[in-house]
Amino acid sequence: MNKSLRLTEKWMGRALWLVAFIFAGFLIGLGGKIVENLWDVEAPLTVEQFMDPQRLGELKTQLGAAQHKQREARAALEQAEQAHGVARSNTASARATFDNWLATRRATARPDQDTELITRTKALDALEAEERQALAAIDAQRQAMLDATQQAERVEARWEALESPAVQAHYEAARAKELRVFLYRLALTLPLLVLAGWLFAHKRKSTYWPFAWGFIIFALFAFFFELVPYLPSYGGYVRYIVGIVVTAVAGRYAILSLQRYLARQKESEALPDVERRQTMRYDLALQRLSKSVCPGCERTVDLKDGSIDYCQHCGIGLFDRCGCCNTRKNAFARFCFSCGTAANTTLAD
Ligand SMILES: [Zn+2]
Ligand SMILES: [Zn+2]
């Protein structure tokens, strides 16, 4: 990642960052798929797996029978209720007819000998007996339904007794499975993070840096975003602990590089002018000058003041005179802007 002043180089650098992000994006997609499928490595767990299969089978049969009985009793009850309704309305209408007939009938002196009255009364009695019978049928079906319901309840109670330890076992097994899957994921993502650290330390400035950075972005994303949401309880701890470790390592690295930089700077400021110039990169020197910063010590200098030729902080020459035409020129320029003569200073590219 040269801080270049060349336009094409600058744009190519940006394009390479784009490559890094696209590369990271595809890696994240692939990694996400793999992590997602890790849950399916193990078969899904059910509570019934943790129940005695023989007793479970018995209970299932009993429960099925009880529920069947319940259904049958309910259907029979509905039928009986319907039949009772019909019988009741038959009786009611027959009684209404009888009452009407009785009201309009010219009463005789001896009703007990009135055969029609006797026939009608008997018919009414028969209808009432039918109604009572229908009511009795309802009661019988209600009893049958109650029996079936109670039987089903007893089987369900036994089922629950069998199930409750299984629920606990299932919960524990599910937790264990979660932990295992989490460890698979950790085993997959932690090496990625370590590899990313190595790439950062050794390859981030290599020719193929976009791939190194793409991988680093991917590894960070995979570790801190894909690993954690599945398991808040374990994942949270791991995220924070690894986050602390990574921050500590990165912080130590930053502190050491700052110290190294300061030491290097001090060392180079002690060197003679020409030698300091030779260790400097041309583009970087020009870039710093364009920001009114001394290329040697990175402190601000007033470049517009025509009388200042040297940095007042570190003493490096900022302006000199062309050996050929004696024009005052930038001491870091490779050629005299006035006559084109090559300057005697040579800066690294
Ligand atoms: Zn300086
Ligand atoms: Zn010149």
Short mmCIF file of C-alpha atoms and ligand atoms in Angstrom, two decimals:
data_model
loop_
_atom_site.label_atom_id
_atom_site.label_comp_id
_atom_site.label_asym_id
_atom_site.label_seq_id
_atom_site.Cartn_x
_atom_site.Cartn_y
_atom_site.Cartn_z
CA MET A 1 0.00 0.00 0.00
CA ASN A 2 2.30 2.68 -1.25
CA LYS A 3 1.21 6.19 -0.48
CA SER A 4 1.93 7.01 -4.04
CA LEU A 5 1.35 10.31 -5.77
CA ARG A 6 1.03 8.70 -9.16
CA LEU A 7 -2.62 8.92 -10.18
CA THR A 8 -2.91 5.50 -11.81
CA GLU A 9 -1.17 3.85 -8.91
CA LYS A 10 -3.58 5.51 -6.50
CA TRP A 11 -6.62 4.31 -8.44
CA MET A 12 -5.17 0.86 -8.86
CA GLY A 13 -4.69 0.77 -5.10
CA ARG A 14 -8.36 1.56 -4.60
CA ALA A 15 -9.34 -1.10 -7.14
CA LEU A 16 -7.22 -3.61 -5.24
CA TRP A 17 -9.03 -2.71 -2.02
CA LEU A 18 -12.25 -3.43 -3.87
CA VAL A 19 -10.77 -6.80 -4.83
CA ALA A 20 -9.96 -7.38 -1.16
CA PHE A 21 -13.54 -6.63 -0.09
CA ILE A 22 -15.09 -8.72 -2.85
CA PHE A 23 -12.77 -11.59 -2.00
CA ALA A 24 -13.76 -11.23 1.65
CA GLY A 25 -17.44 -11.14 0.67
CA PHE A 26 -17.25 -14.43 -1.20
CA LEU A 27 -15.24 -16.06 1.56
CA ILE A 28 -17.83 -14.87 4.10
CA GLY A 29 -20.62 -16.33 1.99
CA LEU A 30 -18.86 -19.68 1.74
CA GLY A 31 -17.91 -19.69 5.41
CA GLY A 32 -21.46 -18.81 6.41
CA LYS A 33 -22.80 -21.77 4.46
CA ILE A 34 -20.34 -24.14 6.08
CA VAL A 35 -20.98 -22.84 9.60
CA GLU A 36 -24.74 -23.03 9.02
CA ASN A 37 -24.52 -26.65 7.92
CA LEU A 38 -22.46 -27.62 10.94
CA TRP A 39 -25.72 -27.82 12.91
CA ASP A 40 -26.81 -30.65 10.62
CA VAL A 41 -23.70 -32.71 11.30
CA GLU A 42 -25.64 -34.42 14.07
CA ALA A 43 -29.16 -35.84 13.79
CA PRO A 44 -31.91 -33.74 15.43
CA LEU A 45 -32.94 -34.81 18.95
CA THR A 46 -36.46 -35.62 20.13
CA VAL A 47 -37.79 -36.16 23.65
CA GLU A 48 -39.09 -39.63 22.73
CA GLN A 49 -35.54 -40.77 22.07
CA PHE A 50 -34.98 -40.57 25.80
CA MET A 51 -38.02 -42.67 26.82
CA ASP A 52 -38.18 -46.44 27.36
CA PRO A 53 -39.23 -47.59 23.87
CA GLN A 54 -41.23 -50.61 25.10
CA ARG A 55 -43.28 -48.64 27.63
CA LEU A 56 -43.60 -45.82 25.15
CA GLY A 57 -45.07 -48.26 22.61
CA GLU A 58 -47.53 -49.63 25.20
CA LEU A 59 -48.61 -46.16 26.24
CA LYS A 60 -49.03 -45.09 22.64
CA THR A 61 -51.33 -48.07 21.99
CA GLN A 62 -53.32 -47.43 25.17
CA LEU A 63 -53.63 -43.75 24.47
CA GLY A 64 -54.70 -44.47 20.91
CA ALA A 65 -57.38 -46.91 22.15
CA ALA A 66 -58.65 -44.47 24.78
CA GLN A 67 -58.82 -41.65 22.29
CA HIS A 68 -60.63 -43.92 19.83
CA LYS A 69 -63.17 -44.79 22.52
CA GLN A 70 -63.59 -41.14 23.35
CA ARG A 71 -64.26 -40.31 19.71
CA GLU A 72 -66.76 -43.13 19.37
CA ALA A 73 -68.57 -42.16 22.59
CA ARG A 74 -68.76 -38.56 21.46
CA ALA A 75 -70.25 -39.57 18.12
CA ALA A 76 -72.77 -41.91 19.84
CA LEU A 77 -73.67 -39.15 22.30
CA GLU A 78 -74.37 -36.75 19.47
CA GLN A 79 -76.58 -39.36 17.83
CA ALA A 80 -78.42 -40.03 21.10
CA GLU A 81 -78.95 -36.34 21.69
CA GLN A 82 -80.32 -35.98 18.21
CA ALA A 83 -82.68 -38.96 18.75
CA HIS A 84 -83.82 -37.53 22.07
CA GLY A 85 -84.54 -34.19 20.44
CA VAL A 86 -86.69 -35.90 17.82
CA ALA A 87 -88.53 -37.96 20.47
CA ARG A 88 -89.17 -34.86 22.55
CA SER A 89 -90.60 -32.90 19.68
CA ASN A 90 -92.73 -35.94 18.69
CA THR A 91 -94.15 -36.10 22.20
CA ALA A 92 -94.72 -32.37 22.33
CA SER A 93 -96.60 -32.25 19.05
CA ALA A 94 -98.64 -35.39 19.94
CA ARG A 95 -99.55 -33.85 23.27
CA ALA A 96 -100.64 -30.61 21.56
CA THR A 97 -102.81 -32.59 19.15
CA PHE A 98 -104.28 -34.61 22.01
CA ASP A 99 -105.06 -31.46 24.03
CA ASN A 100 -106.75 -29.85 21.06
CA TRP A 101 -108.73 -32.96 20.39
CA LEU A 102 -109.68 -33.14 24.06
CA ALA A 103 -110.81 -29.51 24.10
CA THR A 104 -113.01 -29.84 21.05
CA ARG A 105 -114.35 -33.27 21.97
CA ARG A 106 -117.83 -33.22 23.32
CA ALA A 107 -117.30 -34.78 26.70
CA THR A 108 -119.16 -37.98 27.28
CA ALA A 109 -120.47 -39.15 30.62
CA ARG A 110 -118.09 -42.14 30.71
CA PRO A 111 -114.73 -41.31 29.35
CA ASP A 112 -113.26 -44.70 30.48
CA GLN A 113 -115.41 -46.36 27.85
CA ASP A 114 -114.38 -43.94 25.18
CA THR A 115 -112.14 -46.16 23.09
CA GLU A 116 -110.69 -43.37 21.06
CA LEU A 117 -109.57 -41.54 24.19
CA ILE A 118 -107.94 -44.73 25.47
CA THR A 119 -106.11 -45.32 22.15
CA ARG A 120 -104.86 -41.77 22.02
CA THR A 121 -103.72 -41.82 25.66
CA LYS A 122 -101.86 -45.09 25.03
CA ALA A 123 -100.18 -43.67 21.93
CA LEU A 124 -99.10 -40.62 23.95
CA ASP A 125 -97.78 -42.87 26.70
CA ALA A 126 -95.78 -44.84 24.15
CA LEU A 127 -94.25 -41.64 22.81
CA GLU A 128 -93.33 -40.49 26.30
CA ALA A 129 -91.77 -43.87 27.02
CA GLU A 130 -89.71 -43.47 23.83
CA GLU A 131 -88.56 -40.05 24.99
CA ARG A 132 -87.48 -41.43 28.35
CA GLN A 133 -85.62 -44.19 26.57
CA ALA A 134 -83.80 -41.66 24.40
CA LEU A 135 -82.83 -39.73 27.54
CA ALA A 136 -81.53 -42.96 29.10
CA ALA A 137 -79.47 -43.61 25.96
CA ILE A 138 -77.93 -40.15 26.33
CA ASP A 139 -77.05 -40.86 29.94
CA ALA A 140 -75.45 -44.16 28.92
CA GLN A 141 -73.35 -42.48 26.25
CA ARG A 142 -72.34 -39.72 28.66
CA GLN A 143 -71.16 -42.40 31.04
CA ALA A 144 -69.24 -44.15 28.26
CA MET A 145 -67.62 -40.87 27.27
CA LEU A 146 -66.68 -40.07 30.85
CA ASP A 147 -65.11 -43.50 31.19
CA ALA A 148 -63.13 -43.04 27.99
CA THR A 149 -61.98 -39.56 29.04
CA GLN A 150 -60.85 -40.78 32.42
CA GLN A 151 -59.03 -43.69 30.82
CA ALA A 152 -57.26 -41.31 28.45
CA GLU A 153 -56.36 -39.05 31.38
CA ARG A 154 -54.85 -41.97 33.28
CA VAL A 155 -52.76 -42.96 30.24
CA GLU A 156 -51.68 -39.34 29.80
CA ALA A 157 -50.62 -39.15 33.43
CA ARG A 158 -48.49 -42.27 32.97
CA TRP A 159 -47.10 -40.75 29.78
CA GLU A 160 -46.14 -37.58 31.63
CA ALA A 161 -44.49 -39.61 34.37
CA LEU A 162 -42.44 -41.37 31.70
CA GLU A 163 -41.76 -38.14 29.86
CA SER A 164 -40.57 -35.80 32.60
CA PRO A 165 -37.16 -37.46 33.16
CA ALA A 166 -36.84 -37.77 29.38
CA VAL A 167 -37.45 -34.03 28.99
CA GLN A 168 -34.59 -33.33 31.37
CA ALA A 169 -32.34 -35.82 29.56
CA HIS A 170 -33.32 -34.30 26.22
CA TYR A 171 -32.54 -30.80 27.49
CA GLU A 172 -29.12 -31.91 28.70
CA ALA A 173 -28.38 -33.76 25.46
CA ALA A 174 -29.46 -30.71 23.46
CA ARG A 175 -27.13 -28.50 25.52
CA ALA A 176 -24.30 -30.96 24.98
CA LYS A 177 -25.02 -31.00 21.27
CA GLU A 178 -25.02 -27.20 21.18
CA LEU A 179 -21.68 -27.19 22.90
CA ARG A 180 -20.27 -29.75 20.48
CA VAL A 181 -21.51 -27.84 17.46
CA PHE A 182 -20.11 -24.68 18.98
CA LEU A 183 -16.75 -26.39 19.43
CA TYR A 184 -16.81 -27.54 15.80
CA ARG A 185 -17.38 -23.96 14.79
CA LEU A 186 -14.69 -22.74 17.12
CA ALA A 187 -12.31 -25.36 15.75
CA LEU A 188 -13.09 -24.04 12.29
CA THR A 189 -12.96 -20.30 12.95
CA LEU A 190 -10.15 -19.99 15.50
CA PRO A 191 -7.45 -21.29 13.10
CA LEU A 192 -8.82 -18.82 10.54
CA LEU A 193 -8.28 -16.02 13.03
CA VAL A 194 -4.74 -17.23 13.79
CA LEU A 195 -3.98 -17.48 10.08
CA ALA A 196 -5.38 -13.98 9.62
CA GLY A 197 -3.06 -12.75 12.36
CA TRP A 198 -0.11 -14.35 10.60
CA LEU A 199 -1.14 -12.83 7.27
CA PHE A 200 -1.44 -9.42 8.94
CA ALA A 201 2.01 -9.73 10.45
CA HIS A 202 3.81 -11.04 7.36
CA LYS A 203 1.82 -10.58 4.19
CA ARG A 204 -0.16 -7.38 4.49
CA LYS A 205 2.41 -5.49 2.40
CA SER A 206 3.25 -8.27 -0.04
CA THR A 207 2.40 -8.13 -3.74
CA TYR A 208 -0.75 -10.13 -3.11
CA TRP A 209 -1.94 -7.95 -0.23
CA PRO A 210 -5.57 -7.69 -1.45
CA PHE A 211 -5.99 -11.41 -0.86
CA ALA A 212 -4.30 -11.22 2.52
CA TRP A 213 -6.58 -8.37 3.57
CA GLY A 214 -9.64 -10.09 2.09
CA PHE A 215 -8.85 -13.14 4.17
CA ILE A 216 -8.26 -11.06 7.30
CA ILE A 217 -11.65 -9.34 6.92
CA PHE A 218 -13.31 -12.70 6.34
CA ALA A 219 -11.69 -14.31 9.38
CA LEU A 220 -12.67 -11.42 11.66
CA PHE A 221 -16.23 -11.48 10.38
CA ALA A 222 -16.50 -15.27 10.66
CA PHE A 223 -15.20 -15.26 14.19
CA PHE A 224 -16.97 -12.27 15.67
CA PHE A 225 -20.28 -12.40 13.82
CA GLU A 226 -20.97 -15.91 12.60
CA LEU A 227 -19.73 -17.91 15.53
CA VAL A 228 -21.55 -16.04 18.26
CA PRO A 229 -25.26 -15.59 17.41
CA TYR A 230 -25.92 -19.33 17.50
CA LEU A 231 -24.86 -19.65 21.10
CA PRO A 232 -25.24 -16.56 23.23
CA SER A 233 -24.15 -18.31 26.41
CA TYR A 234 -20.84 -19.77 25.27
CA GLY A 235 -20.39 -17.55 22.25
CA GLY A 236 -20.53 -14.38 24.30
CA TYR A 237 -17.70 -15.49 26.56
CA VAL A 238 -15.55 -16.65 23.68
CA ARG A 239 -16.16 -13.47 21.73
CA TYR A 240 -15.23 -11.21 24.61
CA ILE A 241 -12.23 -13.25 25.71
CA VAL A 242 -10.84 -13.54 22.18
CA GLY A 243 -11.68 -9.88 21.61
CA ILE A 244 -9.64 -8.95 24.71
CA VAL A 245 -6.73 -11.15 23.58
CA VAL A 246 -6.81 -9.74 20.03
CA THR A 247 -6.99 -6.16 21.35
CA ALA A 248 -4.11 -6.83 23.74
CA VAL A 249 -1.96 -8.33 20.96
CA ALA A 250 -2.85 -5.55 18.53
CA GLY A 251 -2.28 -2.88 21.19
CA ARG A 252 1.11 -4.31 22.09
CA TYR A 253 1.99 -4.43 18.41
CA ALA A 254 0.96 -0.78 17.97
CA ILE A 255 2.93 0.35 21.04
CA LEU A 256 6.04 -1.53 19.92
CA SER A 257 5.81 -0.18 16.39
CA LEU A 258 5.45 3.36 17.73
CA GLN A 259 8.57 2.86 19.82
CA ARG A 260 10.42 1.34 16.88
CA TYR A 261 9.32 4.24 14.71
CA LEU A 262 10.53 6.81 17.24
CA ALA A 263 13.85 5.00 17.62
CA ARG A 264 14.27 4.82 13.85
CA GLN A 265 13.38 8.46 13.52
CA LYS A 266 15.89 9.49 16.17
CA GLU A 267 18.53 7.36 14.54
CA SER A 268 17.89 8.78 11.11
CA GLU A 269 17.79 12.35 12.40
CA ALA A 270 21.33 11.80 13.70
CA LEU A 271 22.59 10.86 10.22
CA PRO A 272 24.12 13.34 7.76
CA ASP A 273 21.78 15.13 5.38
CA VAL A 274 22.62 13.20 2.20
CA GLU A 275 22.34 9.83 3.81
CA ARG A 276 18.94 10.69 5.32
CA ARG A 277 17.71 11.78 1.92
CA GLN A 278 18.77 8.46 0.39
CA THR A 279 16.76 6.37 2.80
CA MET A 280 13.62 8.39 2.08
CA ARG A 281 10.98 7.39 -0.46
CA TYR A 282 10.51 9.90 -3.23
CA ASP A 283 6.70 9.85 -3.33
CA LEU A 284 6.42 9.97 0.42
CA ALA A 285 8.82 12.95 0.62
CA LEU A 286 6.78 14.86 -1.97
CA GLN A 287 3.53 14.00 -0.27
CA ARG A 288 4.76 15.29 3.07
CA LEU A 289 6.09 18.46 1.48
CA SER A 290 2.72 19.06 -0.16
CA LYS A 291 1.21 19.09 3.33
CA SER A 292 3.86 21.52 4.64
CA VAL A 293 5.40 18.76 6.70
CA CYS A 294 9.13 18.11 6.92
CA PRO A 295 9.87 14.82 5.11
CA GLY A 296 12.60 14.09 7.65
CA CYS A 297 10.92 14.60 11.03
CA GLU A 298 7.25 15.00 10.04
CA ARG A 299 6.91 18.29 11.92
CA THR A 300 5.28 21.32 10.26
CA VAL A 301 7.52 23.71 8.36
CA ASP A 302 6.72 26.93 6.54
CA LEU A 303 7.62 26.18 2.93
CA LYS A 304 6.24 29.44 1.59
CA ASP A 305 8.89 31.46 3.36
CA GLY A 306 11.58 31.82 0.66
CA SER A 307 14.31 32.37 3.21
CA ILE A 308 13.92 28.99 4.90
CA ASP A 309 16.15 26.32 3.35
CA TYR A 310 16.42 23.92 6.27
CA CYS A 311 13.99 22.32 8.70
CA GLN A 312 14.31 24.14 12.01
CA HIS A 313 13.42 20.92 13.89
CA CYS A 314 15.74 18.32 12.41
CA GLY A 315 18.08 20.28 10.18
CA ILE A 316 17.40 18.45 6.95
CA GLY A 317 17.83 20.53 3.78
CA LEU A 318 14.47 21.41 2.22
CA PHE A 319 15.69 23.69 -0.58
CA ASP A 320 19.03 23.85 -2.36
CA ARG A 321 20.41 25.41 -5.49
CA CYS A 322 20.83 23.70 -8.85
CA GLY A 323 24.45 22.85 -9.54
CA CYS A 324 24.08 24.03 -13.12
CA CYS A 325 21.86 27.15 -13.15
CA ASN A 326 21.88 27.99 -9.44
CA THR A 327 18.04 28.20 -9.23
CA ARG A 328 16.61 27.66 -5.73
CA LYS A 329 14.72 24.40 -5.93
CA ASN A 330 13.13 21.65 -3.85
CA ALA A 331 15.99 19.65 -2.40
CA PHE A 332 14.07 16.43 -2.85
CA ALA A 333 13.34 16.92 -6.57
CA ARG A 334 15.23 14.63 -8.90
CA PHE A 335 15.68 17.20 -11.58
CA CYS A 336 16.03 20.97 -11.68
CA PHE A 337 12.69 22.41 -12.79
CA SER A 338 14.48 25.27 -14.49
CA CYS A 339 17.20 23.63 -16.55
CA GLY A 340 16.40 19.90 -16.25
CA THR A 341 19.77 18.94 -14.85
CA ALA A 342 19.65 15.83 -12.68
CA ALA A 343 19.97 16.64 -9.02
CA ASN A 344 22.74 14.97 -7.07
CA THR A 345 20.33 13.55 -4.53
CA THR A 346 18.83 10.18 -5.37
CA LEU A 347 15.76 9.06 -3.44
CA ALA A 348 14.40 5.59 -3.22
CA ASP A 349 11.21 5.00 -5.19
ZN ZN B 1 12.61 18.22 10.07
ZN ZN B 2 19.13 24.08 -12.98
#
